[in-house]
């Protein structure tokens, strides 16, 4: 079945990016001039997604405003003849069919995904974490959808993480079935370095079937007191449901982390036609 719907959990508290995220959604932090969530929405659309649900929380209204029409701004831009940026602003409000729901308490990623149960209905769907910004020639979600179509089973994105940093991720135990595609045996959320079953971390792109909702209903708070999606996946694995993981072609930036955000900013700025050359010159002259 075609993947038409994507869910963006965006209700987290963004504690790693305080104080910026005290009153501003982490998802609206900008890489150069675009909020993180816009990169994700553009990737979804480029991957064939038609309908998006953003799971928001308190103090997240600016996300909705960003994808809405802004009459006053558009009128001013029109009057000033700023046609190019006017088109860009206008296009944003028409980029996809976007709806919103609220996660009333930040009880974890699994709980945020559960809020999408009605929206998803009876079809497979994508989950995209907006602070994982993908820099890929072929849209990252599109690559994952291809694997889903081939194996007709849920699939999650993975990448290798060296050393102790693996403890910050969900980690899979898996067997390679073709280059860069793995059949998952087990998944653990934020294991201690010495307990991690491999160096393969789960990153923020998933294709699930609606079965995940029943599993989430049974999931008790796990690591960090949060309802963890890894625990729901594990329940399905124990029931013998197949799950795959895929290493994607491209670079993943953790823009919800201060250092990751700075790296992503530099990388994206260097790629910009309008800024890249000047910015490169500036960087070259830094006395490091
Ligand atoms: P993160 O763990 O990166 O986000 O969750 P966080 O909890 O906001 O950030 P820190 O760790 O405190 O800095 C990944 C994604 O899941 C969403 C977040 O908004 C983010 O996009 N999320 C997380 C929810 O929607 N609800 C939650 O309860 C937790």
mmCIF file of C-alpha atoms and ligand atoms in Angstrom:
data_model
loop_
_atom_site.group_PDB
_atom_site.id
_atom_site.type_symbol
_atom_site.label_atom_id
_atom_site.label_comp_id
_atom_site.label_asym_id
_atom_site.label_seq_id
_atom_site.Cartn_x
_atom_site.Cartn_y
_atom_site.Cartn_z
ATOM 1 C CA UNK A 1 0.000 0.000 0.000
ATOM 2 C CA UNK A 2 1.327 3.452 -0.896
ATOM 3 C CA UNK A 3 2.712 5.578 1.950
ATOM 4 C CA UNK A 4 0.601 8.739 1.807
ATOM 5 C CA UNK A 5 0.734 9.992 5.373
ATOM 6 C CA UNK A 6 3.507 11.270 7.621
ATOM 7 C CA UNK A 7 3.468 12.107 11.310
ATOM 8 C CA UNK A 8 5.836 14.709 12.777
ATOM 9 C CA UNK A 9 6.154 14.476 16.571
ATOM 10 C CA UNK A 10 6.962 18.038 17.613
ATOM 11 C CA UNK A 11 5.690 18.233 21.170
ATOM 12 C CA UNK A 12 8.948 17.622 23.024
ATOM 13 C CA UNK A 13 10.358 20.132 25.487
ATOM 14 C CA UNK A 14 13.692 20.579 23.734
ATOM 15 C CA UNK A 15 15.633 20.645 26.997
ATOM 16 C CA UNK A 16 18.960 20.203 25.200
ATOM 17 C CA UNK A 17 18.523 23.576 23.572
ATOM 18 C CA UNK A 18 17.510 25.720 26.534
ATOM 19 C CA UNK A 19 17.195 28.631 27.028
ATOM 20 C CA UNK A 20 16.308 29.105 23.311
ATOM 21 C CA UNK A 21 13.476 26.580 23.593
ATOM 22 C CA UNK A 22 11.887 27.979 26.742
ATOM 23 C CA UNK A 23 9.167 29.769 24.789
ATOM 24 C CA UNK A 24 10.079 28.857 21.225
ATOM 25 C CA UNK A 25 9.560 25.439 19.636
ATOM 26 C CA UNK A 26 12.797 23.604 18.933
ATOM 27 C CA UNK A 27 11.317 22.685 15.557
ATOM 28 C CA UNK A 28 11.337 26.385 14.606
ATOM 29 C CA UNK A 29 15.086 26.837 15.124
ATOM 30 C CA UNK A 30 16.464 27.852 11.753
ATOM 31 C CA UNK A 31 19.279 26.417 9.689
ATOM 32 C CA UNK A 32 20.295 29.523 7.706
ATOM 33 C CA UNK A 33 16.754 30.801 7.011
ATOM 34 C CA UNK A 34 14.488 27.774 7.192
ATOM 35 C CA UNK A 35 13.050 26.200 10.343
ATOM 36 C CA UNK A 36 14.016 22.590 11.033
ATOM 37 C CA UNK A 37 10.466 21.400 10.519
ATOM 38 C CA UNK A 38 10.320 22.927 7.049
ATOM 39 C CA UNK A 39 13.292 20.811 5.958
ATOM 40 C CA UNK A 40 11.352 17.769 7.144
ATOM 41 C CA UNK A 41 8.096 18.756 5.458
ATOM 42 C CA UNK A 42 9.931 19.412 2.183
ATOM 43 C CA UNK A 43 11.600 16.000 2.431
ATOM 44 C CA UNK A 44 8.199 14.382 3.042
ATOM 45 C CA UNK A 45 6.635 16.076 0.034
ATOM 46 C CA UNK A 46 9.619 15.176 -2.173
ATOM 47 C CA UNK A 47 9.119 11.568 -1.029
ATOM 48 C CA UNK A 48 5.494 11.462 -2.217
ATOM 49 C CA UNK A 49 3.716 12.210 1.093
ATOM 50 C CA UNK A 50 0.310 13.846 0.597
ATOM 51 C CA UNK A 51 -0.945 14.374 4.105
ATOM 52 C CA UNK A 52 0.933 15.421 7.255
ATOM 53 C CA UNK A 53 0.005 15.438 10.922
ATOM 54 C CA UNK A 54 2.154 17.545 13.231
ATOM 55 C CA UNK A 55 1.861 16.552 16.876
ATOM 56 C CA UNK A 56 2.329 19.762 18.821
ATOM 57 C CA UNK A 57 2.077 20.930 22.422
ATOM 58 C CA UNK A 58 1.858 24.166 24.376
ATOM 59 C CA UNK A 59 3.857 27.111 23.002
ATOM 60 C CA UNK A 60 4.024 25.572 19.535
ATOM 61 C CA UNK A 61 1.614 27.927 17.733
ATOM 62 C CA UNK A 62 4.390 29.381 15.591
ATOM 63 C CA UNK A 63 4.644 26.029 13.775
ATOM 64 C CA UNK A 64 1.026 26.336 12.639
ATOM 65 C CA UNK A 65 1.518 29.974 11.673
ATOM 66 C CA UNK A 66 4.567 29.068 9.606
ATOM 67 C CA UNK A 67 2.514 26.815 7.318
ATOM 68 C CA UNK A 68 -0.507 29.129 7.199
ATOM 69 C CA UNK A 69 -1.328 32.099 4.973
ATOM 70 C CA UNK A 70 -0.037 35.424 6.276
ATOM 71 C CA UNK A 71 -2.265 38.010 4.566
ATOM 72 C CA UNK A 72 -0.560 41.089 5.953
ATOM 73 C CA UNK A 73 2.943 39.893 5.122
ATOM 74 C CA UNK A 74 1.905 38.841 1.628
ATOM 75 C CA UNK A 75 0.250 42.183 0.971
ATOM 76 C CA UNK A 76 3.322 44.123 2.084
ATOM 77 C CA UNK A 77 5.626 41.961 -0.041
ATOM 78 C CA UNK A 78 3.300 42.432 -3.033
ATOM 79 C CA UNK A 79 3.201 46.215 -2.584
ATOM 80 C CA UNK A 80 6.985 46.321 -2.363
ATOM 81 C CA UNK A 81 7.360 44.198 -5.484
ATOM 82 C CA UNK A 82 9.271 41.438 -3.651
ATOM 83 C CA UNK A 83 7.878 38.795 -5.940
ATOM 84 C CA UNK A 84 10.377 36.017 -5.348
ATOM 85 C CA UNK A 85 10.093 35.899 -1.571
ATOM 86 C CA UNK A 86 6.324 36.426 -1.874
ATOM 87 C CA UNK A 87 6.114 33.265 -3.981
ATOM 88 C CA UNK A 88 8.199 31.379 -1.428
ATOM 89 C CA UNK A 89 6.040 32.509 1.482
ATOM 90 C CA UNK A 90 2.867 31.711 -0.454
ATOM 91 C CA UNK A 91 4.102 28.265 -1.487
ATOM 92 C CA UNK A 92 4.724 27.400 2.162
ATOM 93 C CA UNK A 93 1.033 27.689 2.954
ATOM 94 C CA UNK A 94 0.238 25.309 0.097
ATOM 95 C CA UNK A 95 3.099 22.854 0.519
ATOM 96 C CA UNK A 96 0.973 19.921 1.744
ATOM 97 C CA UNK A 97 -2.241 19.089 3.540
ATOM 98 C CA UNK A 98 -1.142 19.663 7.126
ATOM 99 C CA UNK A 99 -3.223 19.041 10.213
ATOM 100 C CA UNK A 100 -2.345 19.334 13.876
ATOM 101 C CA UNK A 101 -3.082 17.540 17.090
ATOM 102 C CA UNK A 102 -1.859 18.093 20.614
ATOM 103 C CA UNK A 103 0.064 15.846 22.901
ATOM 104 C CA UNK A 104 -1.064 17.338 26.182
ATOM 105 C CA UNK A 105 1.954 16.116 28.150
ATOM 106 C CA UNK A 106 5.379 15.264 26.792
ATOM 107 C CA UNK A 107 5.241 11.615 27.853
ATOM 108 C CA UNK A 108 7.668 10.408 25.224
ATOM 109 C CA UNK A 109 8.020 9.777 21.517
ATOM 110 C CA UNK A 110 5.857 6.623 21.655
ATOM 111 C CA UNK A 111 3.064 8.599 23.291
ATOM 112 C CA UNK A 112 3.417 11.383 20.701
ATOM 113 C CA UNK A 113 3.098 8.871 17.851
ATOM 114 C CA UNK A 114 0.050 7.355 19.528
ATOM 115 C CA UNK A 115 -1.740 10.716 19.124
ATOM 116 C CA UNK A 116 -1.785 10.002 15.369
ATOM 117 C CA UNK A 117 -3.970 6.879 15.649
ATOM 118 C CA UNK A 118 -7.142 8.444 14.173
ATOM 119 C CA UNK A 119 -5.236 10.361 11.489
ATOM 120 C CA UNK A 120 -3.457 7.220 10.307
ATOM 121 C CA UNK A 121 -6.468 4.900 10.217
ATOM 122 C CA UNK A 122 -5.761 1.632 8.514
ATOM 123 C CA UNK A 123 -2.711 2.280 6.364
ATOM 124 C CA UNK A 124 1.066 2.218 6.698
ATOM 125 C CA UNK A 125 2.584 5.608 7.488
ATOM 126 C CA UNK A 126 5.831 7.476 8.014
ATOM 127 C CA UNK A 127 7.145 9.088 11.197
ATOM 128 C CA UNK A 128 9.702 11.869 10.822
ATOM 129 C CA UNK A 129 11.513 13.548 13.693
ATOM 130 C CA UNK A 130 11.971 17.168 12.707
ATOM 131 C CA UNK A 131 15.227 17.693 14.609
ATOM 132 C CA UNK A 132 16.905 14.940 12.598
ATOM 133 C CA UNK A 133 17.645 16.920 9.463
ATOM 134 C CA UNK A 134 18.749 14.808 6.523
ATOM 135 C CA UNK A 135 21.120 16.058 3.866
ATOM 136 C CA UNK A 136 20.647 13.598 1.006
ATOM 137 C CA UNK A 137 20.536 13.759 -2.803
ATOM 138 C CA UNK A 138 17.617 11.316 -2.891
ATOM 139 C CA UNK A 139 15.116 12.323 -0.189
ATOM 140 C CA UNK A 140 15.839 10.168 2.865
ATOM 141 C CA UNK A 141 12.227 9.227 3.513
ATOM 142 C CA UNK A 142 11.825 8.235 -0.144
ATOM 143 C CA UNK A 143 14.765 5.830 0.261
ATOM 144 C CA UNK A 144 13.059 4.270 3.275
ATOM 145 C CA UNK A 145 9.739 3.968 1.447
ATOM 146 C CA UNK A 146 11.498 1.987 -1.310
ATOM 147 C CA UNK A 147 12.710 -0.555 1.271
ATOM 148 C CA UNK A 148 9.226 -0.750 2.768
ATOM 149 C CA UNK A 149 7.792 -1.478 -0.673
ATOM 150 C CA UNK A 150 10.379 -4.185 -1.338
ATOM 151 C CA UNK A 151 9.985 -6.050 1.963
ATOM 152 C CA UNK A 152 6.351 -5.141 2.666
ATOM 153 C CA UNK A 153 7.192 -4.671 6.359
ATOM 154 C CA UNK A 154 7.963 -1.768 8.698
ATOM 155 C CA UNK A 155 11.395 -0.228 8.341
ATOM 156 C CA UNK A 156 13.426 2.218 10.400
ATOM 157 C CA UNK A 157 16.437 4.325 9.492
ATOM 158 C CA UNK A 158 19.746 3.484 11.123
ATOM 159 C CA UNK A 159 23.293 4.814 11.230
ATOM 160 C CA UNK A 160 26.545 3.702 12.839
ATOM 161 C CA UNK A 161 27.592 5.636 15.928
ATOM 162 C CA UNK A 162 31.092 5.225 17.289
ATOM 163 C CA UNK A 163 31.859 4.876 20.986
ATOM 164 C CA UNK A 164 29.878 5.833 24.043
ATOM 165 C CA UNK A 165 27.568 8.208 22.171
ATOM 166 C CA UNK A 166 25.529 5.114 21.209
ATOM 167 C CA UNK A 167 23.924 5.311 24.684
ATOM 168 C CA UNK A 168 21.882 8.303 23.587
ATOM 169 C CA UNK A 169 20.014 6.290 20.920
ATOM 170 C CA UNK A 170 17.752 3.332 20.377
ATOM 171 C CA UNK A 171 20.113 0.556 19.265
ATOM 172 C CA UNK A 172 19.310 -2.434 17.051
ATOM 173 C CA UNK A 173 20.550 -5.981 16.960
ATOM 174 C CA UNK A 174 20.167 -7.061 13.340
ATOM 175 C CA UNK A 175 21.319 -9.251 10.505
ATOM 176 C CA UNK A 176 22.260 -7.784 7.110
ATOM 177 C CA UNK A 177 20.002 -9.155 4.358
ATOM 178 C CA UNK A 178 21.402 -7.069 1.502
ATOM 179 C CA UNK A 179 23.911 -4.221 1.470
ATOM 180 C CA UNK A 180 22.655 -1.566 3.896
ATOM 181 C CA UNK A 181 19.395 -3.398 4.716
ATOM 182 C CA UNK A 182 19.002 -5.343 7.955
ATOM 183 C CA UNK A 183 16.397 -7.618 9.513
ATOM 184 C CA UNK A 184 15.982 -6.547 13.120
ATOM 185 C CA UNK A 185 16.249 -9.120 15.906
ATOM 186 C CA UNK A 186 15.922 -6.723 18.818
ATOM 187 C CA UNK A 187 15.970 -3.060 19.720
ATOM 188 C CA UNK A 188 16.868 -1.402 23.026
ATOM 189 C CA UNK A 189 16.378 2.200 24.021
ATOM 190 C CA UNK A 190 19.399 4.124 25.341
ATOM 191 C CA UNK A 191 21.462 1.128 26.521
ATOM 192 C CA UNK A 192 24.635 1.555 28.526
ATOM 193 C CA UNK A 193 27.648 1.487 26.197
ATOM 194 C CA UNK A 194 28.700 -1.957 27.470
ATOM 195 C CA UNK A 195 25.168 -3.355 26.994
ATOM 196 C CA UNK A 196 24.572 -1.989 23.478
ATOM 197 C CA UNK A 197 23.900 -4.892 21.094
ATOM 198 C CA UNK A 198 25.691 -3.128 18.213
ATOM 199 C CA UNK A 199 26.854 0.289 17.023
ATOM 200 C CA UNK A 200 23.729 0.753 14.892
ATOM 201 C CA UNK A 201 21.530 3.555 16.156
ATOM 202 C CA UNK A 202 17.925 4.286 15.274
ATOM 203 C CA UNK A 203 17.522 7.718 13.693
ATOM 204 C CA UNK A 204 14.424 9.798 13.084
ATOM 205 C CA UNK A 205 12.757 8.240 10.048
ATOM 206 C CA UNK A 206 10.360 5.285 10.356
ATOM 207 C CA UNK A 207 7.718 3.467 8.332
ATOM 208 C CA UNK A 208 5.156 1.750 10.553
ATOM 209 C CA UNK A 209 1.990 -0.213 10.014
ATOM 210 C CA UNK A 210 -1.042 0.612 12.203
ATOM 211 C CA UNK A 211 -0.166 -2.405 14.372
ATOM 212 C CA UNK A 212 2.202 -0.084 16.221
ATOM 213 C CA UNK A 213 -0.759 1.624 17.912
ATOM 214 C CA UNK A 214 -1.963 -1.533 19.665
ATOM 215 C CA UNK A 215 1.605 -2.165 20.810
ATOM 216 C CA UNK A 216 1.910 1.429 22.085
ATOM 217 C CA UNK A 217 -1.296 0.955 24.085
ATOM 218 C CA UNK A 218 0.441 -1.846 26.006
ATOM 219 C CA UNK A 219 3.725 0.020 26.418
ATOM 220 C CA UNK A 220 4.582 1.098 29.963
ATOM 221 C CA UNK A 221 6.929 4.026 30.577
ATOM 222 C CA UNK A 222 10.496 2.832 29.994
ATOM 223 C CA UNK A 223 13.885 4.591 29.775
ATOM 224 C CA UNK A 224 13.645 8.112 31.227
ATOM 225 C CA UNK A 225 10.047 7.478 32.382
ATOM 226 C CA UNK A 226 8.851 8.036 28.803
ATOM 227 C CA UNK A 227 6.716 5.817 26.586
ATOM 228 C CA UNK A 228 9.360 4.567 24.200
ATOM 229 C CA UNK A 229 8.598 3.563 20.636
ATOM 230 C CA UNK A 230 11.486 1.055 20.850
ATOM 231 C CA UNK A 231 9.526 -0.895 23.495
ATOM 232 C CA UNK A 232 6.481 -1.078 21.199
ATOM 233 C CA UNK A 233 8.666 -2.295 18.316
ATOM 234 C CA UNK A 234 10.117 -4.904 20.637
ATOM 235 C CA UNK A 235 6.647 -6.183 21.526
ATOM 236 C CA UNK A 236 5.856 -6.642 17.836
ATOM 237 C CA UNK A 237 9.208 -8.373 17.275
ATOM 238 C CA UNK A 238 8.409 -10.772 20.117
ATOM 239 C CA UNK A 239 5.132 -11.586 18.359
ATOM 240 C CA UNK A 240 7.173 -12.540 15.313
ATOM 241 C CA UNK A 241 6.399 -9.469 13.205
ATOM 242 C CA UNK A 242 9.241 -8.638 10.810
ATOM 243 C CA UNK A 243 10.984 -5.273 11.119
ATOM 244 C CA UNK A 244 13.759 -3.971 8.888
ATOM 245 C CA UNK A 245 16.360 -1.242 9.240
ATOM 246 C CA UNK A 246 18.106 0.624 6.447
ATOM 247 C CA UNK A 247 21.247 2.714 6.271
ATOM 248 C CA UNK A 248 20.367 5.682 4.122
ATOM 249 C CA UNK A 249 22.475 7.458 1.588
ATOM 250 C CA UNK A 250 23.160 10.923 2.990
ATOM 251 C CA UNK A 251 24.123 12.692 6.183
ATOM 252 C CA UNK A 252 21.965 12.994 9.266
ATOM 253 C CA UNK A 253 22.314 16.083 11.449
ATOM 254 C CA UNK A 254 21.022 16.115 15.013
ATOM 255 C CA UNK A 255 19.897 19.713 14.937
ATOM 256 C CA UNK A 256 18.181 19.365 18.325
ATOM 257 C CA UNK A 257 21.633 19.275 19.900
ATOM 258 C CA UNK A 258 23.736 22.446 20.106
ATOM 259 C CA UNK A 259 26.866 21.065 18.446
ATOM 260 C CA UNK A 260 24.848 19.153 15.830
ATOM 261 C CA UNK A 261 22.929 22.323 15.090
ATOM 262 C CA UNK A 262 26.104 24.354 14.564
ATOM 263 C CA UNK A 263 27.548 21.706 12.240
ATOM 264 C CA UNK A 264 24.316 21.562 10.235
ATOM 265 C CA UNK A 265 24.240 25.356 9.970
ATOM 266 C CA UNK A 266 27.762 25.453 8.525
ATOM 267 C CA UNK A 267 27.091 22.582 6.103
ATOM 268 C CA UNK A 268 23.809 24.016 4.812
ATOM 269 C CA UNK A 269 25.205 27.553 4.562
ATOM 270 C CA UNK A 270 28.153 26.298 2.488
ATOM 271 C CA UNK A 271 25.739 24.632 0.059
ATOM 272 C CA UNK A 272 23.742 27.796 -0.540
ATOM 273 C CA UNK A 273 24.156 29.418 -3.932
ATOM 274 C CA UNK A 274 23.553 32.883 -2.525
ATOM 275 C CA UNK A 275 25.815 32.583 0.547
ATOM 276 C CA UNK A 276 28.155 29.624 0.111
ATOM 277 C CA UNK A 277 31.078 31.353 -1.607
ATOM 278 C CA UNK A 278 31.249 34.313 0.805
ATOM 279 C CA UNK A 279 30.795 32.094 3.834
ATOM 280 C CA UNK A 280 33.571 29.742 2.653
ATOM 281 C CA UNK A 281 35.887 32.749 2.303
ATOM 282 C CA UNK A 282 35.023 33.833 5.817
ATOM 283 C CA UNK A 283 35.682 30.363 7.249
ATOM 284 C CA UNK A 284 38.982 30.076 5.401
ATOM 285 C CA UNK A 285 40.223 33.247 7.051
ATOM 286 C CA UNK A 286 39.408 32.147 10.562
ATOM 287 C CA UNK A 287 42.526 31.722 12.654
ATOM 288 C CA UNK A 288 41.769 28.335 14.176
HETATM 289 P P1 LIG B 1 13.851 14.413 21.432
HETATM 290 O O1 LIG B 1 14.204 13.646 22.639
HETATM 291 O O2 LIG B 1 14.914 14.757 20.444
HETATM 292 O O3 LIG B 1 13.154 15.779 21.780
HETATM 293 O O4 LIG B 1 12.623 13.730 20.712
HETATM 294 P P2 LIG B 1 12.902 16.562 23.092
HETATM 295 O O5 LIG B 1 12.426 15.669 24.175
HETATM 296 O O6 LIG B 1 12.045 17.711 22.702
HETATM 297 O O7 LIG B 1 14.336 17.170 23.321
HETATM 298 P P3 LIG B 1 15.377 17.125 24.494
HETATM 299 O O8 LIG B 1 15.988 15.766 24.418
HETATM 300 O O9 LIG B 1 14.630 17.417 25.751
HETATM 301 O O10 LIG B 1 16.307 18.227 24.121
HETATM 302 C C1 LIG B 1 12.549 13.532 19.314
HETATM 303 C C2 LIG B 1 11.289 14.127 18.732
HETATM 304 O O11 LIG B 1 10.140 13.645 19.401
HETATM 305 C C3 LIG B 1 9.321 14.703 19.817
HETATM 306 C C4 LIG B 1 10.239 15.929 19.902
HETATM 307 O O12 LIG B 1 9.490 17.121 19.681
HETATM 308 C C5 LIG B 1 11.259 15.662 18.819
HETATM 309 O O13 LIG B 1 10.815 16.148 17.575
HETATM 310 N N1 LIG B 1 8.693 14.366 21.110
HETATM 311 C C6 LIG B 1 9.456 13.892 22.130
HETATM 312 C C7 LIG B 1 7.344 14.550 21.269
HETATM 313 O O14 LIG B 1 6.635 14.990 20.339
HETATM 314 N N2 LIG B 1 6.781 14.251 22.473
HETATM 315 C C8 LIG B 1 7.499 13.776 23.520
HETATM 316 O O15 LIG B 1 6.917 13.518 24.586
HETATM 317 C C9 LIG B 1 8.886 13.584 23.334
#
